[in-house]
Amino acid sequence: MSETTASQARVVRNDDKNRYDIYYGDELAGFAEYIERGNDTDFVHTEIDDAFGGKGLGSKLARYAVEDVIARGRTITPHCPFIRGWLDKHPEFDAHVVGKGIPG
């Protein structure tokens, strides 16, 4: 991802909608929806608008969401195929994932 692209993208946790939103400039480019149960955050769906494809926004969104969940002391259940695939490529987060570092 180029510096320009990275600087134009920002992620925010949207508690009202139970999702993480990623913005490219001022436009909503995508989101990762979750359900919170007890101490677990279950990622259920991630979407990046086709107009913003190829900019690395999905990976930026996944990293921010995963790191935020961990920083809040929560575990992760990745039912969303995109988040699950991203986590498979980043084993450094396994200790926080149900079914990997945490028994399922």
Short mmCIF file of C-alpha atoms in Angstrom, two decimals:
data_model
loop_
_atom_site.label_atom_id
_atom_site.label_comp_id
_atom_site.label_asym_id
_atom_site.label_seq_id
_atom_site.Cartn_x
_atom_site.Cartn_y
_atom_site.Cartn_z
CA MET A 1 0.00 0.00 0.00
CA SER A 2 1.46 3.39 -0.90
CA GLU A 3 1.96 6.10 1.72
CA THR A 4 -0.70 8.21 0.00
CA THR A 5 -3.25 5.40 0.16
CA ALA A 6 -2.38 4.64 3.78
CA SER A 7 -2.71 8.26 4.82
CA GLN A 8 -6.10 8.57 3.12
CA ALA A 9 -7.58 5.56 4.95
CA ARG A 10 -8.78 5.55 8.55
CA VAL A 11 -10.67 2.99 10.63
CA VAL A 12 -13.11 3.71 13.44
CA ARG A 13 -15.08 1.43 15.75
CA ASN A 14 -18.79 2.14 15.25
CA ASP A 15 -20.37 0.75 18.41
CA ASP A 16 -23.86 1.89 17.36
CA LYS A 17 -23.77 -0.44 14.34
CA ASN A 18 -21.53 -3.15 15.85
CA ARG A 19 -18.90 -2.77 13.20
CA TYR A 20 -15.57 -1.24 12.29
CA ASP A 21 -15.83 1.28 9.45
CA ILE A 22 -13.00 2.14 7.08
CA TYR A 23 -13.01 5.48 5.30
CA TYR A 24 -11.01 6.42 2.25
CA GLY A 25 -10.81 10.17 2.31
CA ASP A 26 -14.27 11.19 3.47
CA GLU A 27 -16.07 8.20 1.94
CA LEU A 28 -17.12 5.02 3.72
CA ALA A 29 -15.20 2.34 1.84
CA GLY A 30 -16.15 -0.73 3.85
CA PHE A 31 -16.82 -2.32 7.20
CA ALA A 32 -16.35 -5.39 9.38
CA GLU A 33 -19.46 -6.40 11.34
CA TYR A 34 -19.24 -8.15 14.68
CA ILE A 35 -21.41 -9.54 17.47
CA GLU A 36 -20.22 -9.25 21.06
CA ARG A 37 -21.07 -12.08 23.45
CA GLY A 38 -19.60 -11.98 26.95
CA ASN A 39 -15.87 -11.42 26.46
CA ASP A 40 -15.88 -12.55 22.80
CA THR A 41 -16.06 -10.53 19.60
CA ASP A 42 -17.42 -12.64 16.73
CA PHE A 43 -16.60 -11.19 13.31
CA VAL A 44 -19.46 -12.16 11.01
CA HIS A 45 -19.09 -10.12 7.79
CA THR A 46 -16.54 -7.87 6.09
CA GLU A 47 -17.13 -5.85 2.97
CA ILE A 48 -15.06 -3.39 0.92
CA ASP A 49 -16.92 -1.48 -1.80
CA ASP A 50 -15.68 -2.47 -5.28
CA ALA A 51 -14.87 1.18 -6.00
CA PHE A 52 -12.13 0.98 -3.36
CA GLY A 53 -10.67 -2.40 -4.28
CA GLY A 54 -6.93 -2.93 -4.71
CA LYS A 55 -5.92 -0.31 -2.15
CA GLY A 56 -5.18 -2.71 0.73
CA LEU A 57 -8.13 -1.40 2.70
CA GLY A 58 -9.40 -4.84 3.72
CA SER A 59 -6.08 -5.67 5.37
CA LYS A 60 -5.90 -2.30 7.10
CA LEU A 61 -9.46 -2.78 8.36
CA ALA A 62 -8.75 -6.31 9.62
CA ARG A 63 -5.54 -5.32 11.42
CA TYR A 64 -7.15 -2.35 13.15
CA ALA A 65 -10.21 -4.36 14.21
CA VAL A 66 -8.19 -7.31 15.52
CA GLU A 67 -5.73 -5.09 17.40
CA ASP A 68 -8.58 -3.05 18.92
CA VAL A 69 -10.42 -6.16 20.12
CA ILE A 70 -7.23 -7.50 21.71
CA ALA A 71 -6.43 -4.12 23.31
CA ARG A 72 -9.86 -4.21 24.94
CA GLY A 73 -9.04 -7.63 26.46
CA ARG A 74 -11.54 -9.55 24.31
CA THR A 75 -11.21 -12.84 22.43
CA ILE A 76 -11.88 -13.23 18.71
CA THR A 77 -14.15 -15.68 16.91
CA PRO A 78 -13.65 -15.32 13.15
CA HIS A 79 -16.81 -16.57 11.44
CA CYS A 80 -16.24 -14.04 8.64
CA PRO A 81 -14.18 -15.72 5.88
CA PHE A 82 -12.15 -12.56 5.22
CA ILE A 83 -11.16 -12.01 8.86
CA ARG A 84 -10.48 -15.75 9.28
CA GLY A 85 -8.25 -15.73 6.18
CA TRP A 86 -6.42 -12.62 7.37
CA LEU A 87 -5.83 -14.20 10.79
CA ASP A 88 -4.51 -17.37 9.12
CA LYS A 89 -1.80 -15.17 7.54
CA HIS A 90 -1.01 -13.50 10.89
CA PRO A 91 -0.30 -16.23 13.45
CA GLU A 92 1.04 -13.63 15.88
CA PHE A 93 -2.61 -13.12 16.92
CA ASP A 94 -3.39 -16.85 17.49
CA ALA A 95 -3.29 -16.53 21.29
CA HIS A 96 -6.42 -14.36 21.08
CA VAL A 97 -8.40 -16.46 18.59
CA VAL A 98 -10.98 -19.06 19.60
CA GLY A 99 -10.08 -22.35 17.92
CA LYS A 100 -6.38 -21.46 17.69
CA GLY A 101 -4.76 -20.24 20.92
CA ILE A 102 -8.06 -20.40 22.82
CA PRO A 103 -9.94 -23.72 22.94
CA GLY A 104 -13.22 -23.60 21.03
#
